[in-house]
Amino acid sequence: MAMQDRVYNFSAGPSMLPLEVLTRAGSEITNYGGSGMSVMEMSHRSKAFQKIFDDTQAKFRALLNVPSNYKILFLQGGASTQFSMVPLNLIGKTGKADYAVTGNFSNIAYKEAKRYGEINVAANSEDQNHTYIPTQEQLKLSPDASYFHYCANNTIYGTEWQYVPETGNVTLCCDMSSNIMSRPVDVSKYGLIYAGAQKNLAPSGLTVVMIREDLAGNELPFTPLMMNYKTMIDKDSMYNTPPCWCIYILGLVCDWLENLGGVPSIEKIKRNKAQMLYDTLDSSRLFTAPAQVGSRSDMNVVFRTSNDDLDAKFVKEATEAGLTSLKGHRNVGGMRASIYNAVPTEGVEKLCDFIRTFDKNN
Ligand SMILES: *Cc1c(COP(=O)(O)O)cnc(C)c1O
């Protein structure tokens, strides 16, 4: 498929979607499957939409091998709403929970959870500006925690957990917003996984939650109806109007992933893209990647020169070369290349070429 007038967009989110998906959605935008209407205009109770919904759920379940005792929910409110929903629904067991703070979002999740119970910080990587992921041995776990919460990929700091924490009988909860579908996951090790869609799945407005069924129904008494997993499980995410358009696009993204060979194939592709980029940075004179080897993210590659003006020049010239949204997050500075599933290998190759040329000329 031709790139036409498109750029390689390294945005952290919302971010690139596969061109095939956009083209298909475009071709169906005024008349979905002979219905004479757009998916945007359809009743969520219609047969046509129910099929889109059921198919999307089934495709998602198949791609990630989600066991049958887990519900897949399609919710709104972004990953940030899960920062409240997780404690509201799960902390009632013992009133306590463990949190690993390894970046911006896990810190927000931790601060929000403190409103609802006694929170133990199992690890905090702030001592080294969140450039590393704690080892299993470094986790200070509480045996009486209702759950352990961590963020699998730190979108802003560019670090990623390369192992699944071992927490014994304590339920694992994970924010996978920025690396879901980039590697196989043994869902059965978790009680709950959530992901905002706008990094690796679909447009913003949809949050996917996978929850082991038996965990729902123990919410704190003041939990709002809309923030109760049980409400959404009982009505299969259709207690109210779900984010219909996003669910439809997620279905198309699942088709695209399936055609590529599923998650094991995409894992190889993304590993290759990330390795190529880190190798290029490591062998340059000008650039450094602060994330420590062994903790580096395959999804968000954070890097910089030693000079803010040179960083700005890099971002400006890259944009002119059709490589956009490379400016780092304001908390970190420098550059960040988010190379989610939909960023083609060719885009990363172009970025590597650009880095090498810039390194030579400056
Ligand atoms: C983007 C992001 C969030 C926030 O998602 P919203 O949908 O904006 O609420 C939370 N966690 C991680 C890991 C993210 O990358």
Coordinates of C-alpha atoms and ligand atoms in Angstrom, one line a residue:
M1 CA 0.0 0.0 0.0
A2 CA 1.4 3.4 -1.0
M3 CA 2.4 5.8 1.8
Q4 CA 1.0 8.7 -0.4
D5 CA 1.1 11.9 1.6
R6 CA 1.6 10.3 4.9
V7 CA 4.5 10.9 7.3
Y8 CA 6.2 8.5 9.7
N9 CA 4.6 9.5 12.9
F10 CA 6.4 8.6 16.1
S11 CA 3.8 10.1 18.4
A12 CA 3.4 8.5 21.9
G13 CA -0.3 8.5 21.6
P14 CA -2.7 8.9 19.9
S15 CA -0.3 7.3 17.4
M16 CA -0.1 5.7 14.0
L17 CA -2.7 3.2 12.9
P18 CA -2.0 0.7 10.1
L19 CA -2.6 2.3 6.7
E20 CA -4.6 -0.8 5.7
V21 CA -7.0 -0.2 8.6
L22 CA -7.5 3.5 7.8
T23 CA -8.1 2.7 4.1
R24 CA -10.6 0.0 4.9
A25 CA -12.4 2.2 7.5
G26 CA -12.4 5.0 4.9
S27 CA -14.0 2.8 2.2
E28 CA -16.7 1.8 4.6
I29 CA -17.3 5.2 6.3
T30 CA -20.6 6.1 4.7
N31 CA -22.0 2.6 4.2
Y32 CA -20.9 -0.2 6.4
G33 CA -21.5 -3.7 4.9
G34 CA -24.5 -2.6 2.8
S35 CA -26.3 -1.2 5.8
G36 CA -26.6 2.3 4.2
M37 CA -25.0 3.9 7.3
S38 CA -21.7 4.5 9.0
V39 CA -20.7 2.5 12.1
M40 CA -20.7 5.9 13.7
E41 CA -24.4 6.3 13.0
M42 CA -25.6 2.8 14.1
S43 CA -27.5 1.9 17.2
H44 CA -25.2 0.0 19.6
R45 CA -28.2 -2.4 20.0
S46 CA -28.4 -3.1 16.3
K47 CA -27.7 -6.6 14.9
A48 CA -24.9 -5.2 12.7
F49 CA -23.1 -3.5 15.6
Q50 CA -23.6 -6.5 17.9
K51 CA -21.8 -8.6 15.3
I52 CA -18.9 -6.1 15.1
F53 CA -18.7 -6.1 18.9
D54 CA -18.8 -9.9 19.2
D55 CA -16.3 -10.4 16.4
T56 CA -13.9 -7.8 17.9
Q57 CA -14.1 -9.4 21.3
A58 CA -13.5 -12.9 19.8
K59 CA -10.5 -11.7 17.7
F60 CA -9.0 -10.0 20.7
R61 CA -9.4 -13.1 22.8
A62 CA -7.8 -15.3 20.2
L63 CA -4.8 -13.0 19.6
L64 CA -3.9 -12.8 23.3
N65 CA -5.1 -16.3 24.2
V66 CA -7.4 -14.9 26.9
P67 CA -8.7 -17.8 29.0
S68 CA -12.5 -18.3 29.1
N69 CA -12.8 -17.3 32.8
Y70 CA -11.6 -13.8 31.9
K71 CA -14.0 -11.1 30.7
I72 CA -12.9 -8.7 28.0
L73 CA -14.5 -5.3 28.6
F74 CA -14.6 -2.3 26.3
L75 CA -14.8 0.7 28.5
Q76 CA -14.4 4.5 28.3
G77 CA -12.5 7.0 30.5
G78 CA -9.0 6.1 29.3
A79 CA -6.4 4.1 31.3
S80 CA -6.5 6.9 33.8
T81 CA -10.0 5.9 34.9
Q82 CA -8.6 2.4 35.7
F83 CA -6.3 4.1 38.2
S84 CA -9.5 4.6 40.3
M85 CA -11.5 1.6 39.2
V86 CA -8.8 -0.9 40.2
P87 CA -8.6 0.1 43.9
L88 CA -12.4 0.8 44.1
N89 CA -13.1 -2.8 42.9
L90 CA -10.2 -4.8 44.3
I91 CA -8.8 -3.2 47.4
G92 CA -11.8 -4.3 49.6
K93 CA -10.3 -7.7 50.2
T94 CA -7.7 -6.6 52.8
G95 CA -7.8 -2.8 52.5
K96 CA -4.1 -2.9 51.3
A97 CA -2.3 -3.0 48.0
D98 CA 1.3 -2.9 46.7
Y99 CA 2.3 -0.6 43.9
A100 CA 5.5 -0.4 41.9
V101 CA 6.3 3.2 40.9
T102 CA 8.4 3.1 37.8
G103 CA 7.3 6.2 35.9
N104 CA 4.7 8.9 35.5
F105 CA 1.6 6.8 35.1
S106 CA 2.3 4.2 37.8
N107 CA 2.9 7.2 40.1
I108 CA -0.5 8.7 39.3
A109 CA -2.0 5.2 39.8
Y110 CA -0.3 5.0 43.2
K111 CA -1.4 8.4 44.3
E112 CA -5.0 7.7 43.3
A113 CA -5.1 4.3 45.0
K114 CA -4.0 6.0 48.3
R115 CA -7.4 7.6 48.5
Y116 CA -9.0 4.1 49.0
G117 CA -6.7 2.1 51.2
E118 CA -3.2 1.5 52.6
I119 CA -0.7 1.5 49.8
N120 CA 2.8 0.0 50.1
V121 CA 5.3 1.2 47.5
A122 CA 6.9 -2.1 46.5
A123 CA 9.6 -0.3 44.5
N124 CA 10.3 3.2 43.3
S125 CA 12.8 3.9 40.5
E126 CA 12.8 7.6 41.1
D127 CA 16.2 7.3 42.7
Q128 CA 17.6 7.0 39.2
N129 CA 15.1 9.1 37.4
H130 CA 13.1 6.1 36.3
T131 CA 15.8 4.8 34.0
Y132 CA 15.5 1.2 35.2
I133 CA 13.0 -1.5 36.2
P134 CA 13.4 -3.0 39.6
T135 CA 14.4 -6.7 39.8
Q136 CA 12.2 -9.3 41.4
E137 CA 14.6 -9.3 44.4
Q138 CA 14.2 -5.5 44.8
L139 CA 10.4 -5.7 45.2
K140 CA 9.2 -5.3 48.8
L141 CA 6.0 -7.3 48.6
S142 CA 3.3 -7.5 51.3
P143 CA 1.8 -11.0 51.7
D144 CA -1.6 -9.4 52.8
A145 CA -1.9 -7.0 49.8
S146 CA -5.2 -7.3 47.9
Y147 CA -3.2 -6.9 44.7
F148 CA 0.1 -5.8 43.2
H149 CA -0.1 -3.1 40.5
Y150 CA 2.6 -2.2 38.0
C151 CA 2.9 -0.6 34.6
A152 CA 4.4 -2.9 32.0
N153 CA 5.8 -0.2 29.8
N154 CA 6.7 3.3 30.9
T155 CA 5.7 5.4 27.9
I156 CA 7.4 8.6 29.1
Y157 CA 10.7 7.2 30.5
G158 CA 11.1 4.4 27.9
T159 CA 11.5 1.5 30.2
E160 CA 9.7 -1.9 30.0
W161 CA 9.4 -4.8 32.4
Q162 CA 11.2 -7.8 30.9
Y163 CA 9.7 -10.2 33.4
V164 CA 6.4 -10.9 35.0
P165 CA 6.6 -10.2 38.8
E166 CA 6.2 -13.2 41.0
T167 CA 3.8 -12.2 43.8
G168 CA 2.7 -15.6 45.2
N169 CA -1.0 -15.5 46.1
V170 CA -1.3 -11.8 45.6
T171 CA -3.4 -10.8 42.5
L172 CA -1.4 -9.2 39.7
C173 CA -2.8 -6.0 38.1
C174 CA -1.1 -4.4 35.1
D175 CA -1.3 -1.3 33.0
M176 CA -0.3 -2.5 29.5
S177 CA -1.5 0.6 27.7
S178 CA 1.7 1.1 25.7
N179 CA 2.9 -2.4 25.0
I180 CA -0.2 -4.6 24.7
M181 CA -0.2 -6.8 21.6
S182 CA 3.5 -6.3 21.1
R183 CA 4.5 -9.5 22.9
P184 CA 2.7 -12.7 24.0
V185 CA 1.2 -12.4 27.5
D186 CA 0.3 -15.3 29.8
V187 CA -3.0 -13.7 30.9
S188 CA -3.7 -16.4 33.4
K189 CA -0.9 -15.0 35.6
Y190 CA -2.9 -11.8 36.1
G191 CA -6.1 -10.9 37.8
L192 CA -6.6 -7.8 35.8
I193 CA -5.0 -6.2 32.8
Y194 CA -6.0 -2.9 31.3
A195 CA -4.9 -0.8 28.3
G196 CA -6.0 2.5 26.8
A197 CA -6.4 1.9 23.1
Q198 CA -4.6 4.9 21.6
K199 CA -1.1 3.5 21.7
N200 CA -1.3 0.1 20.1
L201 CA -4.9 -0.8 19.5
A202 CA -7.3 1.8 18.2
P203 CA -8.2 5.5 18.4
S204 CA -8.5 7.1 21.9
G205 CA -11.8 6.7 23.7
L206 CA -11.6 3.0 24.3
T207 CA -10.0 1.1 27.2
V208 CA -9.7 -2.6 27.1
V209 CA -9.9 -4.5 30.4
M210 CA -9.3 -8.2 30.9
I211 CA -10.5 -9.3 34.3
R212 CA -10.7 -12.7 35.9
E213 CA -14.4 -13.1 36.6
D214 CA -14.3 -14.1 40.2
L215 CA -12.5 -10.7 41.1
A216 CA -15.6 -8.6 40.3
G217 CA -18.4 -8.0 42.8
N218 CA -16.2 -7.0 45.8
E219 CA -16.2 -3.3 45.2
L220 CA -16.2 -0.6 47.9
P221 CA -19.7 0.4 48.9
F222 CA -19.5 3.9 47.4
T223 CA -18.2 2.7 44.0
P224 CA -20.1 4.5 41.3
L225 CA -22.2 2.3 39.1
M226 CA -20.2 3.2 36.0
M227 CA -17.0 2.3 37.7
N228 CA -18.1 -1.1 38.9
Y229 CA -16.6 -4.0 36.8
K230 CA -19.7 -6.0 37.8
T231 CA -22.0 -3.5 36.1
M232 CA -20.1 -3.9 32.9
I233 CA -19.6 -7.6 33.1
D234 CA -23.3 -8.2 33.7
K235 CA -24.2 -6.1 30.6
D236 CA -21.2 -7.2 28.4
S237 CA -19.8 -3.6 28.4
M238 CA -23.2 -2.4 27.1
Y239 CA -24.7 -1.0 30.3
N240 CA -24.6 2.3 28.5
T241 CA -23.4 3.2 25.0
P242 CA -20.0 1.8 24.4
P243 CA -17.3 3.5 22.2
C244 CA -18.7 1.9 19.0
W245 CA -16.3 3.4 16.5
C246 CA -13.2 2.6 18.4
I247 CA -14.4 -1.0 18.9
Y248 CA -14.9 -1.3 15.2
I249 CA -11.4 0.0 14.5
L250 CA -10.0 -2.4 17.1
G251 CA -11.6 -5.2 15.1
L252 CA -9.8 -4.0 12.0
V253 CA -6.5 -3.8 13.9
C254 CA -7.0 -7.3 15.1
D255 CA -7.6 -8.5 11.5
W256 CA -4.4 -6.7 10.5
L257 CA -2.4 -8.4 13.4
E258 CA -3.9 -11.8 12.5
N259 CA -2.8 -11.4 8.9
L260 CA 0.7 -10.5 10.0
G261 CA 0.8 -13.9 11.8
G262 CA -0.5 -12.8 15.2
V263 CA 1.4 -11.7 18.3
P264 CA 4.4 -13.9 18.0
S265 CA 5.1 -12.4 14.5
I266 CA 4.6 -8.9 15.6
E267 CA 6.9 -9.5 18.6
K268 CA 9.7 -10.5 16.1
I269 CA 9.0 -7.4 14.0
K270 CA 9.0 -5.0 16.9
R271 CA 12.1 -6.6 18.5
N272 CA 13.9 -6.0 15.2
K273 CA 12.7 -2.4 14.9
A274 CA 13.8 -1.6 18.5
Q275 CA 17.2 -3.4 18.2
M276 CA 17.9 -1.5 15.0
L277 CA 17.2 1.9 16.7
Y278 CA 19.1 1.2 19.9
D279 CA 22.1 -0.1 17.9
T280 CA 22.1 3.0 15.8
L281 CA 22.0 5.2 18.9
D282 CA 24.6 3.2 20.8
S283 CA 27.0 3.4 17.9
S284 CA 26.6 7.1 17.4
R285 CA 28.9 9.9 18.8
L286 CA 26.1 12.3 19.7
F287 CA 23.3 10.3 21.1
T288 CA 22.6 8.5 24.3
A289 CA 19.6 6.5 25.4
P290 CA 19.2 7.0 29.2
A291 CA 17.2 3.8 29.8
Q292 CA 19.5 1.1 31.3
V293 CA 20.3 -1.9 29.2
G294 CA 17.9 -4.7 30.3
S295 CA 15.2 -2.2 31.1
R296 CA 14.8 -0.6 27.7
S297 CA 11.4 -0.3 26.1
D298 CA 10.8 -1.8 22.7
M299 CA 7.9 0.6 22.2
N300 CA 9.2 4.0 23.4
V301 CA 12.8 4.8 22.6
V302 CA 14.0 7.8 24.6
F303 CA 17.3 9.5 23.5
R304 CA 19.1 12.8 23.5
T305 CA 22.3 14.6 22.6
S306 CA 24.2 16.5 25.3
N307 CA 22.8 19.8 24.1
D308 CA 19.2 21.1 24.2
D309 CA 19.7 23.3 21.1
L310 CA 21.0 20.3 19.2
D311 CA 18.0 18.3 20.3
A312 CA 15.7 21.0 19.0
K313 CA 17.6 21.0 15.7
F314 CA 17.2 17.3 15.4
V315 CA 13.4 17.4 16.0
K316 CA 13.0 20.3 13.5
E317 CA 15.1 18.7 10.7
A318 CA 13.5 15.3 11.3
T319 CA 10.1 16.8 10.9
E320 CA 11.1 18.4 7.6
A321 CA 12.3 14.9 6.5
G322 CA 8.8 13.4 7.2
L323 CA 9.7 11.9 10.6
T324 CA 7.4 13.6 13.0
S325 CA 6.5 13.8 16.7
L326 CA 10.0 13.0 18.0
K327 CA 10.1 15.6 20.7
G328 CA 10.5 14.0 24.1
H329 CA 8.0 14.3 26.9
R330 CA 8.3 17.6 28.9
N331 CA 9.2 15.6 32.0
V332 CA 12.3 14.1 30.3
G333 CA 13.3 16.4 27.4
G334 CA 15.4 15.2 24.5
M335 CA 13.7 12.9 22.0
R336 CA 11.3 10.0 22.0
A337 CA 10.5 7.7 19.2
S338 CA 7.4 5.7 19.9
I339 CA 7.6 2.7 17.6
Y340 CA 4.3 1.0 18.2
N341 CA 3.1 -1.9 16.1
A342 CA 1.7 0.3 13.3
V343 CA 5.0 2.1 12.7
P344 CA 6.4 0.3 9.7
T345 CA 9.9 -1.1 9.8
E346 CA 10.7 1.2 6.9
G347 CA 9.9 4.2 9.1
V348 CA 12.4 3.0 11.7
E349 CA 15.0 2.4 9.0
K350 CA 14.4 6.0 7.7
L351 CA 14.8 7.3 11.3
C352 CA 18.1 5.3 11.7
D353 CA 19.4 6.7 8.5
F354 CA 18.5 10.2 9.6
I355 CA 20.2 9.7 13.0
R356 CA 23.4 8.5 11.3
T357 CA 23.4 11.4 8.9
F358 CA 22.7 13.9 11.7
D359 CA 25.5 12.3 13.8
K360 CA 28.0 12.8 10.9
N361 CA 27.0 16.4 10.2
N362 CA 26.9 17.9 13.7
Ligands
LIG1 C1 -1.1 6.9 27.8 C2 -1.0 6.1 29.1 C3 -1.9 6.2 30.1 C4 -3.0 7.3 30.1 O1 -4.0 6.9 29.3 P1 -5.3 7.8 29.1 O2 -6.1 7.0 28.1 O3 -4.9 9.1 28.5 O4 -6.0 7.9 30.4 C5 -1.8 5.4 31.2 N1 -0.8 4.5 31.3 C6 0.1 4.3 30.3 C7 1.1 3.3 30.4 C8 0.0 5.1 29.2 O5 0.9 4.9 28.2

